[in-house]
Amino acid sequence: MSALVENMDERYSVSVIVPAYRAESTLIAALESVRAQSMKPDEVHIVDDQSPTNDSLLAMKYIRDNDLKDWYVHVLPKNMGAGGARDFAIKACKTSYIAFLDADDIWYSTHLEQSFNAIRQFDLSLFGAGLCRRRSRKASETVKEDVAIRFIRLNSLLMKCYFLTSTVVLSRASYINAGGFLAGARLSEDFSLWLRVAANERNRCAVSNQVHAIYSDENIGSTQRLSGNHWAHEVAEIYNFKYLRETGVIGYFQMNIAIVFSVVKYIRRLLIAN
């Protein structure tokens, strides 16, 4: 078990953002994994996205019962989707970095510590790691393989989304410069943001080969990670590439190559599913 790591450098202060929708059965486990971090976050923001379940009440009770300081609960006036919920919370943050956690995922206890080891060492604006979907994997398990960091540039990211949201730690300055999550986007809104961050050559982006989080597949609806309508998700991804072209970030050739790769991956997923 790792010793508690105090974050004394404001350049690496971090807020955790947890959007919640129909997360009644998974939210507490997610919050427990935040509280168990070996490196404590400076702020935690839980956002109830007009959930019909008792997400905000559960979060407030958890904060009160555990006497947690700098943990906040926000209740949105209307349902805004995960991207809109994250944007809302980030506006309330005072830290230099943002760490994302979906309410149906849990972190390994060393997630923040390991993330900031890499961020400090390589001066990263965007960091991501692995996400395990196996129910058998426990958050207390030790990952044995050696740590390897891979730098990701825009051209690589156009071919594959390497950044899994519940493992992402992002500098707030890069988030602001990229324009945040696209207003109204409900699918692939996170991928759109990573693309726009990576498009800025001043931002260093990298992923670790380590698994930092666990996805609970017992309740896939709590943050609506992937719609049952896979074509709608594919359309949203293609829109991301067209948006980059329309805003002058990439050219027609890059856009078309990215779309072709995306459609091929979509067809492959359908074939495997069937």
C-alpha atoms as an extended CHARMM CRD file, in Angstrom:
* protein
*
       274  EXT
         1         1  MET       CA              0.0000000000        0.0000000000        0.0000000000  PROA      1               0.0000000000
         2         2  SER       CA              1.4200000000        3.3930000000       -0.9840000000  PROA      2               0.0000000000
         3         3  ALA       CA              2.0520000000        6.0390000000        1.6320000000  PROA      3               0.0000000000
         4         4  LEU       CA             -0.0370000000        9.1870000000        1.4640000000  PROA      4               0.0000000000
         5         5  VAL       CA              1.4730000000       11.6970000000       -0.9480000000  PROA      5               0.0000000000
         6         6  GLU       CA              0.8730000000       15.3790000000       -0.2270000000  PROA      6               0.0000000000
         7         7  ASN       CA              0.6040000000       17.6670000000       -3.2400000000  PROA      7               0.0000000000
         8         8  MET       CA              2.2790000000       20.8930000000       -2.1270000000  PROA      8               0.0000000000
         9         9  ASP       CA              2.9510000000       22.3830000000       -5.5710000000  PROA      9               0.0000000000
        10        10  GLU       CA              0.1190000000       24.5630000000       -6.9090000000  PROA      10              0.0000000000
        11        11  ARG       CA              1.3730000000       23.9680000000      -10.4610000000  PROA      11              0.0000000000
        12        12  TYR       CA              0.0930000000       20.4030000000      -10.0710000000  PROA      12              0.0000000000
        13        13  SER       CA             -3.0560000000       21.0130000000       -8.0310000000  PROA      13              0.0000000000
        14        14  VAL       CA             -5.9320000000       18.8510000000       -9.2460000000  PROA      14              0.0000000000
        15        15  SER       CA             -9.7160000000       18.7650000000       -9.1560000000  PROA      15              0.0000000000
        16        16  VAL       CA            -11.6590000000       15.5570000000       -9.6980000000  PROA      16              0.0000000000
        17        17  ILE       CA            -14.8150000000       15.8240000000      -11.8260000000  PROA      17              0.0000000000
        18        18  VAL       CA            -17.5060000000       13.1410000000      -11.4490000000  PROA      18              0.0000000000
        19        19  PRO       CA            -20.6520000000       13.5620000000      -13.6030000000  PROA      19              0.0000000000
        20        20  ALA       CA            -23.5140000000       11.4180000000      -12.3680000000  PROA      20              0.0000000000
        21        21  TYR       CA            -26.6880000000       10.2590000000      -14.0860000000  PROA      21              0.0000000000
        22        22  ARG       CA            -28.6150000000        7.1860000000      -12.9340000000  PROA      22              0.0000000000
        23        23  ALA       CA            -25.5410000000        6.3450000000      -10.8720000000  PROA      23              0.0000000000
        24        24  GLU       CA            -27.3070000000        5.2810000000       -7.6870000000  PROA      24              0.0000000000
        25        25  SER       CA            -25.7680000000        1.7890000000       -7.6990000000  PROA      25              0.0000000000
        26        26  THR       CA            -22.1940000000        2.7810000000       -8.5880000000  PROA      26              0.0000000000
        27        27  LEU       CA            -21.5480000000        6.3260000000       -7.3400000000  PROA      27              0.0000000000
        28        28  ILE       CA            -20.3800000000        5.4760000000       -3.8250000000  PROA      28              0.0000000000
        29        29  ALA       CA            -17.8090000000        2.9830000000       -5.0920000000  PROA      29              0.0000000000
        30        30  ALA       CA            -16.4720000000        5.6550000000       -7.4480000000  PROA      30              0.0000000000
        31        31  LEU       CA            -16.2310000000        8.1910000000       -4.6150000000  PROA      31              0.0000000000
        32        32  GLU       CA            -14.5620000000        5.6350000000       -2.3510000000  PROA      32              0.0000000000
        33        33  SER       CA            -11.8630000000        5.1810000000       -4.9880000000  PROA      33              0.0000000000
        34        34  VAL       CA            -11.2850000000        8.9550000000       -5.0210000000  PROA      34              0.0000000000
        35        35  ARG       CA            -11.0520000000        9.1100000000       -1.2270000000  PROA      35              0.0000000000
        36        36  ALA       CA             -8.6090000000        6.1770000000       -1.2460000000  PROA      36              0.0000000000
        37        37  GLN       CA             -6.0880000000        7.9440000000       -3.5060000000  PROA      37              0.0000000000
        38        38  SER       CA             -2.5130000000        7.9030000000       -2.2720000000  PROA      38              0.0000000000
        39        39  MET       CA             -2.2080000000       11.4540000000       -3.6080000000  PROA      39              0.0000000000
        40        40  LYS       CA             -5.1850000000       13.4080000000       -2.3510000000  PROA      40              0.0000000000
        41        41  PRO       CA             -6.9570000000       15.7250000000       -4.8260000000  PROA      41              0.0000000000
        42        42  ASP       CA             -7.3280000000       19.4000000000       -3.9190000000  PROA      42              0.0000000000
        43        43  GLU       CA            -11.0130000000       19.4900000000       -4.8990000000  PROA      43              0.0000000000
        44        44  VAL       CA            -13.7240000000       17.0050000000       -5.8410000000  PROA      44              0.0000000000
        45        45  HSD       CA            -16.7990000000       18.0810000000       -7.8170000000  PROA      45              0.0000000000
        46        46  ILE       CA            -19.7560000000       15.7100000000       -8.2140000000  PROA      46              0.0000000000
        47        47  VAL       CA            -22.3130000000       16.8680000000      -10.7900000000  PROA      47              0.0000000000
        48        48  ASP       CA            -25.8840000000       15.5590000000      -10.7090000000  PROA      48              0.0000000000
        49        49  ASP       CA            -27.0030000000       15.8600000000      -14.3360000000  PROA      49              0.0000000000
        50        50  GLN       CA            -30.6960000000       16.0090000000      -13.4170000000  PROA      50              0.0000000000
        51        51  SER       CA            -30.5850000000       12.3280000000      -12.5270000000  PROA      51              0.0000000000
        52        52  PRO       CA            -33.9720000000       10.7090000000      -11.7510000000  PROA      52              0.0000000000
        53        53  THR       CA            -32.2150000000        8.6780000000       -9.0360000000  PROA      53              0.0000000000
        54        54  ASN       CA            -30.8630000000       10.0520000000       -5.7510000000  PROA      54              0.0000000000
        55        55  ASP       CA            -27.3400000000       10.7930000000       -6.9760000000  PROA      55              0.0000000000
        56        56  SER       CA            -26.9110000000       14.2390000000       -5.3920000000  PROA      56              0.0000000000
        57        57  LEU       CA            -28.3980000000       13.1460000000       -2.0580000000  PROA      57              0.0000000000
        58        58  LEU       CA            -26.1230000000       10.1010000000       -1.9770000000  PROA      58              0.0000000000
        59        59  ALA       CA            -23.0880000000       12.2630000000       -2.6920000000  PROA      59              0.0000000000
        60        60  MET       CA            -23.9840000000       14.8540000000       -0.0570000000  PROA      60              0.0000000000
        61        61  LYS       CA            -24.5360000000       12.1460000000        2.5560000000  PROA      61              0.0000000000
        62        62  TYR       CA            -21.1950000000       10.5470000000        1.6680000000  PROA      62              0.0000000000
        63        63  ILE       CA            -19.4120000000       13.8910000000        2.0550000000  PROA      63              0.0000000000
        64        64  ARG       CA            -21.1430000000       14.6120000000        5.3510000000  PROA      64              0.0000000000
        65        65  ASP       CA            -20.5940000000       11.1300000000        6.8140000000  PROA      65              0.0000000000
        66        66  ASN       CA            -16.8800000000       11.2190000000        5.9690000000  PROA      66              0.0000000000
        67        67  ASP       CA            -16.3660000000       14.8910000000        6.9050000000  PROA      67              0.0000000000
        68        68  LEU       CA            -14.7480000000       15.6520000000        3.5520000000  PROA      68              0.0000000000
        69        69  LYS       CA            -13.3990000000       19.1300000000        2.9040000000  PROA      69              0.0000000000
        70        70  ASP       CA            -13.3420000000       20.7200000000       -0.5550000000  PROA      70              0.0000000000
        71        71  TRP       CA            -15.7940000000       18.1600000000       -1.9050000000  PROA      71              0.0000000000
        72        72  TYR       CA            -18.7380000000       19.7770000000       -3.6910000000  PROA      72              0.0000000000
        73        73  VAL       CA            -22.0460000000       18.6390000000       -5.1500000000  PROA      73              0.0000000000
        74        74  HSD       CA            -23.6290000000       20.5090000000       -8.0600000000  PROA      74              0.0000000000
        75        75  VAL       CA            -27.1620000000       19.8970000000       -9.3120000000  PROA      75              0.0000000000
        76        76  LEU       CA            -27.6900000000       21.0520000000      -12.8870000000  PROA      76              0.0000000000
        77        77  PRO       CA            -30.8520000000       23.0030000000      -13.7450000000  PROA      77              0.0000000000
        78        78  LYS       CA            -31.3840000000       20.7060000000      -16.7530000000  PROA      78              0.0000000000
        79        79  ASN       CA            -29.8390000000       17.5730000000      -18.2310000000  PROA      79              0.0000000000
        80        80  MET       CA            -26.7160000000       18.6010000000      -20.1650000000  PROA      80              0.0000000000
        81        81  GLY       CA            -25.0010000000       15.2790000000      -20.8550000000  PROA      81              0.0000000000
        82        82  ALA       CA            -21.6170000000       14.2240000000      -19.5170000000  PROA      82              0.0000000000
        83        83  GLY       CA            -19.6860000000       16.8980000000      -21.4180000000  PROA      83              0.0000000000
        84        84  GLY       CA            -21.9650000000       19.6950000000      -20.2680000000  PROA      84              0.0000000000
        85        85  ALA       CA            -21.8240000000       18.4180000000      -16.6920000000  PROA      85              0.0000000000
        86        86  ARG       CA            -18.0320000000       18.3910000000      -16.7720000000  PROA      86              0.0000000000
        87        87  ASP       CA            -17.9200000000       21.9030000000      -18.2370000000  PROA      87              0.0000000000
        88        88  PHE       CA            -20.2070000000       23.1370000000      -15.4590000000  PROA      88              0.0000000000
        89        89  ALA       CA            -17.9480000000       21.7320000000      -12.7320000000  PROA      89              0.0000000000
        90        90  ILE       CA            -14.7030000000       22.8660000000      -14.3260000000  PROA      90              0.0000000000
        91        91  LYS       CA            -15.9100000000       26.4660000000      -14.1710000000  PROA      91              0.0000000000
        92        92  ALA       CA            -15.9970000000       26.0810000000      -10.3820000000  PROA      92              0.0000000000
        93        93  CYS       CA            -12.4690000000       24.6120000000      -10.1890000000  PROA      93              0.0000000000
        94        94  LYS       CA             -9.4940000000       26.5910000000       -8.9320000000  PROA      94              0.0000000000
        95        95  THR       CA             -6.7990000000       24.0450000000       -9.7380000000  PROA      95              0.0000000000
        96        96  SER       CA             -4.1960000000       23.6940000000      -12.4810000000  PROA      96              0.0000000000
        97        97  TYR       CA             -5.2560000000       20.1880000000      -13.5350000000  PROA      97              0.0000000000
        98        98  ILE       CA             -8.5080000000       18.2760000000      -13.9380000000  PROA      98              0.0000000000
        99        99  ALA       CA             -8.9780000000       14.5330000000      -13.4400000000  PROA      99              0.0000000000
       100       100  PHE       CA            -12.0720000000       12.8690000000      -14.8820000000  PROA      100             0.0000000000
       101       101  LEU       CA            -13.9280000000        9.9330000000      -13.3750000000  PROA      101             0.0000000000
       102       102  ASP       CA            -17.2390000000        8.5450000000      -14.5980000000  PROA      102             0.0000000000
       103       103  ALA       CA            -19.6270000000        7.5310000000      -11.8420000000  PROA      103             0.0000000000
       104       104  ASP       CA            -19.6380000000        3.8810000000      -12.9570000000  PROA      104             0.0000000000
       105       105  ASP       CA            -15.8370000000        3.5210000000      -12.8580000000  PROA      105             0.0000000000
       106       106  ILE       CA            -13.3340000000        3.2070000000      -10.0140000000  PROA      106             0.0000000000
       107       107  TRP       CA             -9.7050000000        4.2340000000       -9.8070000000  PROA      107             0.0000000000
       108       108  TYR       CA             -6.7220000000        2.2740000000       -8.6190000000  PROA      108             0.0000000000
       109       109  SER       CA             -5.5250000000        3.8570000000       -5.3770000000  PROA      109             0.0000000000
       110       110  THR       CA             -2.3240000000        5.1550000000       -7.0190000000  PROA      110             0.0000000000
       111       111  HSD       CA             -3.9950000000        6.6450000000      -10.1080000000  PROA      111             0.0000000000
       112       112  LEU       CA             -3.3620000000       10.3120000000       -9.3080000000  PROA      112             0.0000000000
       113       113  GLU       CA              0.0980000000        9.6690000000       -7.8780000000  PROA      113             0.0000000000
       114       114  GLN       CA              1.2400000000        7.7430000000      -10.9520000000  PROA      114             0.0000000000
       115       115  SER       CA             -0.4130000000       10.2220000000      -13.3060000000  PROA      115             0.0000000000
       116       116  PHE       CA              1.4080000000       13.1750000000      -11.7850000000  PROA      116             0.0000000000
       117       117  ASN       CA              4.7050000000       11.2980000000      -11.7110000000  PROA      117             0.0000000000
       118       118  ALA       CA              4.4130000000       11.1700000000      -15.5110000000  PROA      118             0.0000000000
       119       119  ILE       CA              3.0310000000       14.7020000000      -15.8470000000  PROA      119             0.0000000000
       120       120  ARG       CA              5.9270000000       16.1640000000      -13.8550000000  PROA      120             0.0000000000
       121       121  GLN       CA              8.5900000000       14.0670000000      -15.5650000000  PROA      121             0.0000000000
       122       122  PHE       CA              7.4580000000       14.7700000000      -19.1270000000  PROA      122             0.0000000000
       123       123  ASP       CA              5.7130000000       18.1460000000      -18.7080000000  PROA      123             0.0000000000
       124       124  LEU       CA              2.4020000000       16.7760000000      -19.9790000000  PROA      124             0.0000000000
       125       125  SER       CA             -0.7990000000       18.6660000000      -20.7090000000  PROA      125             0.0000000000
       126       126  LEU       CA             -2.8570000000       15.5220000000      -21.3800000000  PROA      126             0.0000000000
       127       127  PHE       CA             -2.2760000000       12.1520000000      -19.7340000000  PROA      127             0.0000000000
       128       128  GLY       CA             -4.1830000000        8.8810000000      -20.0120000000  PROA      128             0.0000000000
       129       129  ALA       CA             -3.8190000000        5.2400000000      -19.0370000000  PROA      129             0.0000000000
       130       130  GLY       CA             -5.5000000000        1.8580000000      -19.3480000000  PROA      130             0.0000000000
       131       131  LEU       CA             -9.0550000000        0.9540000000      -18.3490000000  PROA      131             0.0000000000
       132       132  CYS       CA             -9.9160000000       -2.6120000000      -17.3760000000  PROA      132             0.0000000000
       133       133  ARG       CA            -13.4050000000       -3.9580000000      -18.1340000000  PROA      133             0.0000000000
       134       134  ARG       CA            -13.0180000000       -7.2810000000      -16.3850000000  PROA      134             0.0000000000
       135       135  ARG       CA            -15.2170000000       -7.7230000000      -13.3350000000  PROA      135             0.0000000000
       136       136  SER       CA            -12.5890000000       -9.9890000000      -11.7980000000  PROA      136             0.0000000000
       137       137  ARG       CA             -9.9430000000       -7.2610000000      -11.5730000000  PROA      137             0.0000000000
       138       138  LYS       CA             -9.8120000000       -5.6880000000       -8.1100000000  PROA      138             0.0000000000
       139       139  ALA       CA             -8.7420000000       -2.1230000000       -7.4450000000  PROA      139             0.0000000000
       140       140  SER       CA             -6.2340000000       -3.3700000000       -4.8740000000  PROA      140             0.0000000000
       141       141  GLU       CA             -4.3270000000       -5.5250000000       -7.3800000000  PROA      141             0.0000000000
       142       142  THR       CA             -0.7740000000       -4.5240000000       -8.2140000000  PROA      142             0.0000000000
       143       143  VAL       CA              0.1360000000       -4.0000000000      -11.8600000000  PROA      143             0.0000000000
       144       144  LYS       CA              3.4130000000       -5.8600000000      -12.3860000000  PROA      144             0.0000000000
       145       145  GLU       CA              4.6080000000       -4.8340000000      -15.8370000000  PROA      145             0.0000000000
       146       146  ASP       CA              7.1340000000       -2.0020000000      -16.1760000000  PROA      146             0.0000000000
       147       147  VAL       CA              5.7130000000        1.4420000000      -16.7820000000  PROA      147             0.0000000000
       148       148  ALA       CA              6.0240000000        2.6610000000      -20.3790000000  PROA      148             0.0000000000
       149       149  ILE       CA              4.9210000000        6.0790000000      -21.6180000000  PROA      149             0.0000000000
       150       150  ARG       CA              3.9060000000        6.6410000000      -25.2380000000  PROA      150             0.0000000000
       151       151  PHE       CA              3.6640000000       10.1460000000      -26.6490000000  PROA      151             0.0000000000
       152       152  ILE       CA              0.5840000000       10.7640000000      -28.7870000000  PROA      152             0.0000000000
       153       153  ARG       CA              0.4100000000       13.2730000000      -31.6090000000  PROA      153             0.0000000000
       154       154  LEU       CA             -2.6440000000       14.4250000000      -33.5020000000  PROA      154             0.0000000000
       155       155  ASN       CA             -2.1350000000       12.1630000000      -36.5290000000  PROA      155             0.0000000000
       156       156  SER       CA             -2.0210000000        9.0750000000      -34.3020000000  PROA      156             0.0000000000
       157       157  LEU       CA             -5.0260000000       10.2320000000      -32.3110000000  PROA      157             0.0000000000
       158       158  LEU       CA             -7.0640000000       10.6820000000      -35.4910000000  PROA      158             0.0000000000
       159       159  MET       CA             -6.6690000000        6.9500000000      -36.1210000000  PROA      159             0.0000000000
       160       160  LYS       CA             -7.4390000000        5.8050000000      -32.5770000000  PROA      160             0.0000000000
       161       161  CYS       CA             -8.7190000000        7.3510000000      -29.3750000000  PROA      161             0.0000000000
       162       162  TYR       CA             -5.9490000000        6.4750000000      -26.9200000000  PROA      162             0.0000000000
       163       163  PHE       CA             -7.3870000000        8.5360000000      -24.0610000000  PROA      163             0.0000000000
       164       164  LEU       CA            -10.0400000000        6.8210000000      -21.9300000000  PROA      164             0.0000000000
       165       165  THR       CA            -11.9510000000        9.4430000000      -20.0240000000  PROA      165             0.0000000000
       166       166  SER       CA            -11.8240000000        7.9520000000      -16.5310000000  PROA      166             0.0000000000
       167       167  THR       CA             -8.0260000000        7.7920000000      -16.7310000000  PROA      167             0.0000000000
       168       168  VAL       CA             -7.4910000000       11.2750000000      -18.1610000000  PROA      168             0.0000000000
       169       169  VAL       CA             -5.7310000000       14.0700000000      -16.3060000000  PROA      169             0.0000000000
       170       170  LEU       CA             -5.7710000000       17.3360000000      -18.2650000000  PROA      170             0.0000000000
       171       171  SER       CA             -4.2350000000       20.7410000000      -17.6440000000  PROA      171             0.0000000000
       172       172  ARG       CA             -6.9040000000       23.3700000000      -17.1270000000  PROA      172             0.0000000000
       173       173  ALA       CA             -5.0520000000       25.8030000000      -19.4140000000  PROA      173             0.0000000000
       174       174  SER       CA             -5.1640000000       23.2780000000      -22.2730000000  PROA      174             0.0000000000
       175       175  TYR       CA             -8.8620000000       22.6670000000      -21.6330000000  PROA      175             0.0000000000
       176       176  ILE       CA             -9.5960000000       26.3990000000      -21.8100000000  PROA      176             0.0000000000
       177       177  ASN       CA             -7.4600000000       26.9400000000      -24.9220000000  PROA      177             0.0000000000
       178       178  ALA       CA             -9.2170000000       24.0490000000      -26.6860000000  PROA      178             0.0000000000
       179       179  GLY       CA            -12.6430000000       25.5290000000      -25.9230000000  PROA      179             0.0000000000
       180       180  GLY       CA            -13.8480000000       22.8210000000      -23.5370000000  PROA      180             0.0000000000
       181       181  PHE       CA            -16.4080000000       20.1930000000      -24.4790000000  PROA      181             0.0000000000
       182       182  LEU       CA            -18.5040000000       21.0920000000      -27.5230000000  PROA      182             0.0000000000
       183       183  ALA       CA            -21.8590000000       22.5310000000      -26.4780000000  PROA      183             0.0000000000
       184       184  GLY       CA            -24.7380000000       20.1360000000      -27.0420000000  PROA      184             0.0000000000
       185       185  ALA       CA            -22.5660000000       17.1410000000      -27.9350000000  PROA      185             0.0000000000
       186       186  ARG       CA            -23.8420000000       13.9160000000      -26.3390000000  PROA      186             0.0000000000
       187       187  LEU       CA            -21.5990000000       11.2980000000      -27.9300000000  PROA      187             0.0000000000
       188       188  SER       CA            -17.8290000000       11.2710000000      -28.5320000000  PROA      188             0.0000000000
       189       189  GLU       CA            -17.6060000000       14.7010000000      -26.8830000000  PROA      189             0.0000000000
       190       190  ASP       CA            -14.5470000000       13.5970000000      -24.9030000000  PROA      190             0.0000000000
       191       191  PHE       CA            -12.7010000000       12.4090000000      -28.0260000000  PROA      191             0.0000000000
       192       192  SER       CA            -13.4050000000       15.7770000000      -29.6370000000  PROA      192             0.0000000000
       193       193  LEU       CA            -11.7010000000       17.5630000000      -26.7380000000  PROA      193             0.0000000000
       194       194  TRP       CA             -8.6440000000       15.2900000000      -26.7770000000  PROA      194             0.0000000000
       195       195  LEU       CA             -8.2630000000       15.9160000000      -30.5190000000  PROA      195             0.0000000000
       196       196  ARG       CA             -8.3910000000       19.6780000000      -30.0740000000  PROA      196             0.0000000000
       197       197  VAL       CA             -5.8930000000       19.5500000000      -27.1980000000  PROA      197             0.0000000000
       198       198  ALA       CA             -3.4970000000       17.3800000000      -29.2420000000  PROA      198             0.0000000000
       199       199  ALA       CA             -3.8560000000       19.7370000000      -32.2140000000  PROA      199             0.0000000000
       200       200  ASN       CA             -1.9520000000       22.3880000000      -30.2460000000  PROA      200             0.0000000000
       201       201  GLU       CA              1.7230000000       21.5150000000      -30.6910000000  PROA      201             0.0000000000
       202       202  ARG       CA              2.5720000000       23.1890000000      -27.3850000000  PROA      202             0.0000000000
       203       203  ASN       CA              0.5960000000       20.4910000000      -25.5470000000  PROA      203             0.0000000000
       204       204  ARG       CA              2.5170000000       17.3260000000      -24.7830000000  PROA      204             0.0000000000
       205       205  CYS       CA              0.1600000000       14.3320000000      -24.6890000000  PROA      205             0.0000000000
       206       206  ALA       CA              0.9850000000       10.8050000000      -23.5610000000  PROA      206             0.0000000000
       207       207  VAL       CA             -0.5360000000        7.5350000000      -22.3730000000  PROA      207             0.0000000000
       208       208  SER       CA              0.7620000000        4.9260000000      -19.9560000000  PROA      208             0.0000000000
       209       209  ASN       CA              0.6440000000        1.1720000000      -20.5070000000  PROA      209             0.0000000000
       210       210  GLN       CA             -0.5790000000        0.7750000000      -16.9220000000  PROA      210             0.0000000000
       211       211  VAL       CA             -4.2220000000        0.1220000000      -15.9910000000  PROA      211             0.0000000000
       212       212  HSD       CA             -5.4040000000        2.9850000000      -13.8000000000  PROA      212             0.0000000000
       213       213  ALA       CA             -9.1540000000        2.3900000000      -13.6310000000  PROA      213             0.0000000000
       214       214  ILE       CA            -11.7870000000       -0.3190000000      -13.7230000000  PROA      214             0.0000000000
       215       215  TYR       CA            -15.0230000000       -0.2010000000      -15.6390000000  PROA      215             0.0000000000
       216       216  SER       CA            -17.9890000000       -1.8560000000      -13.9720000000  PROA      216             0.0000000000
       217       217  ASP       CA            -20.0720000000       -3.4390000000      -16.7280000000  PROA      217             0.0000000000
       218       218  GLU       CA            -22.9190000000       -4.1820000000      -14.3270000000  PROA      218             0.0000000000
       219       219  ASN       CA            -24.5380000000       -0.8100000000      -14.9960000000  PROA      219             0.0000000000
       220       220  ILE       CA            -23.6430000000        0.5600000000      -18.4160000000  PROA      220             0.0000000000
       221       221  GLY       CA            -26.2950000000        3.2570000000      -18.2770000000  PROA      221             0.0000000000
       222       222  SER       CA            -25.0220000000        5.3890000000      -15.4200000000  PROA      222             0.0000000000
       223       223  THR       CA            -22.9280000000        7.7570000000      -17.5300000000  PROA      223             0.0000000000
       224       224  GLN       CA            -24.0070000000        6.5300000000      -20.9450000000  PROA      224             0.0000000000
       225       225  ARG       CA            -20.4140000000        5.8660000000      -22.0680000000  PROA      225             0.0000000000
       226       226  LEU       CA            -21.4750000000        4.0780000000      -25.2260000000  PROA      226             0.0000000000
       227       227  SER       CA            -24.9180000000        4.2680000000      -26.7150000000  PROA      227             0.0000000000
       228       228  GLY       CA            -26.6880000000        1.1060000000      -27.7710000000  PROA      228             0.0000000000
       229       229  ASN       CA            -27.0560000000        2.8580000000      -31.1040000000  PROA      229             0.0000000000
       230       230  HSD       CA            -23.5080000000        2.3090000000      -32.3720000000  PROA      230             0.0000000000
       231       231  TRP       CA            -24.2230000000        4.1460000000      -35.6060000000  PROA      231             0.0000000000
       232       232  ALA       CA            -25.0850000000        7.3100000000      -33.6780000000  PROA      232             0.0000000000
       233       233  HSD       CA            -21.7250000000        7.0370000000      -31.9410000000  PROA      233             0.0000000000
       234       234  GLU       CA            -20.0130000000        6.5830000000      -35.2940000000  PROA      234             0.0000000000
       235       235  VAL       CA            -21.7720000000        9.6420000000      -36.7330000000  PROA      235             0.0000000000
       236       236  ALA       CA            -20.5920000000       11.6770000000      -33.7320000000  PROA      236             0.0000000000
       237       237  GLU       CA            -17.0040000000       10.5440000000      -34.2800000000  PROA      237             0.0000000000
       238       238  ILE       CA            -17.1550000000       11.4760000000      -37.9620000000  PROA      238             0.0000000000
       239       239  TYR       CA            -18.5360000000       14.8790000000      -36.9610000000  PROA      239             0.0000000000
       240       240  ASN       CA            -15.4430000000       15.3860000000      -34.7870000000  PROA      240             0.0000000000
       241       241  PHE       CA            -13.2140000000       15.0100000000      -37.8390000000  PROA      241             0.0000000000
       242       242  LYS       CA            -15.3990000000       17.3080000000      -39.9560000000  PROA      242             0.0000000000
       243       243  TYR       CA            -15.3540000000       19.9090000000      -37.1730000000  PROA      243             0.0000000000
       244       244  LEU       CA            -11.5510000000       19.8430000000      -37.1290000000  PROA      244             0.0000000000
       245       245  ARG       CA            -11.5650000000       20.3990000000      -40.8920000000  PROA      245             0.0000000000
       246       246  GLU       CA            -14.1130000000       23.2210000000      -40.6980000000  PROA      246             0.0000000000
       247       247  THR       CA            -12.0350000000       24.9950000000      -38.0370000000  PROA      247             0.0000000000
       248       248  GLY       CA             -8.8390000000       24.6280000000      -40.0680000000  PROA      248             0.0000000000
       249       249  VAL       CA             -7.1030000000       22.1930000000      -37.7120000000  PROA      249             0.0000000000
       250       250  ILE       CA             -6.6960000000       19.4310000000      -40.3200000000  PROA      250             0.0000000000
       251       251  GLY       CA             -6.8790000000       19.2560000000      -44.1110000000  PROA      251             0.0000000000
       252       252  TYR       CA             -9.2390000000       17.3260000000      -46.3850000000  PROA      252             0.0000000000
       253       253  PHE       CA             -6.7800000000       14.4590000000      -46.7850000000  PROA      253             0.0000000000
       254       254  GLN       CA             -6.3750000000       13.9960000000      -43.0110000000  PROA      254             0.0000000000
       255       255  MET       CA            -10.1290000000       14.2190000000      -42.5250000000  PROA      255             0.0000000000
       256       256  ASN       CA            -10.9140000000       11.6400000000      -45.1870000000  PROA      256             0.0000000000
       257       257  ILE       CA             -8.2720000000        9.1990000000      -43.9430000000  PROA      257             0.0000000000
       258       258  ALA       CA             -9.6080000000        9.5450000000      -40.3930000000  PROA      258             0.0000000000
       259       259  ILE       CA            -13.1910000000        8.9360000000      -41.5540000000  PROA      259             0.0000000000
       260       260  VAL       CA            -12.2090000000        5.8560000000      -43.5680000000  PROA      260             0.0000000000
       261       261  PHE       CA            -10.3380000000        4.3670000000      -40.5920000000  PROA      261             0.0000000000
       262       262  SER       CA            -13.2710000000        5.1390000000      -38.3110000000  PROA      262             0.0000000000
       263       263  VAL       CA            -15.8160000000        3.4760000000      -40.6110000000  PROA      263             0.0000000000
       264       264  VAL       CA            -13.5790000000        0.4060000000      -41.0360000000  PROA      264             0.0000000000
       265       265  LYS       CA            -13.3240000000        0.0700000000      -37.2430000000  PROA      265             0.0000000000
       266       266  TYR       CA            -17.0990000000        0.4760000000      -36.9640000000  PROA      266             0.0000000000
       267       267  ILE       CA            -17.7300000000       -2.3200000000      -39.5050000000  PROA      267             0.0000000000
       268       268  ARG       CA            -15.1960000000       -4.5330000000      -37.7050000000  PROA      268             0.0000000000
       269       269  ARG       CA            -17.0070000000       -3.9930000000      -34.3830000000  PROA      269             0.0000000000
       270       270  LEU       CA            -20.3030000000       -4.9700000000      -36.0090000000  PROA      270             0.0000000000
       271       271  LEU       CA            -18.7860000000       -8.1310000000      -37.4870000000  PROA      271             0.0000000000
       272       272  ILE       CA            -17.2520000000       -9.1330000000      -34.1520000000  PROA      272             0.0000000000
       273       273  ALA       CA            -20.5340000000       -8.4430000000      -32.3150000000  PROA      273             0.0000000000
       274       274  ASN       CA            -22.4180000000      -10.6690000000      -34.7410000000  PROA      274             0.0000000000
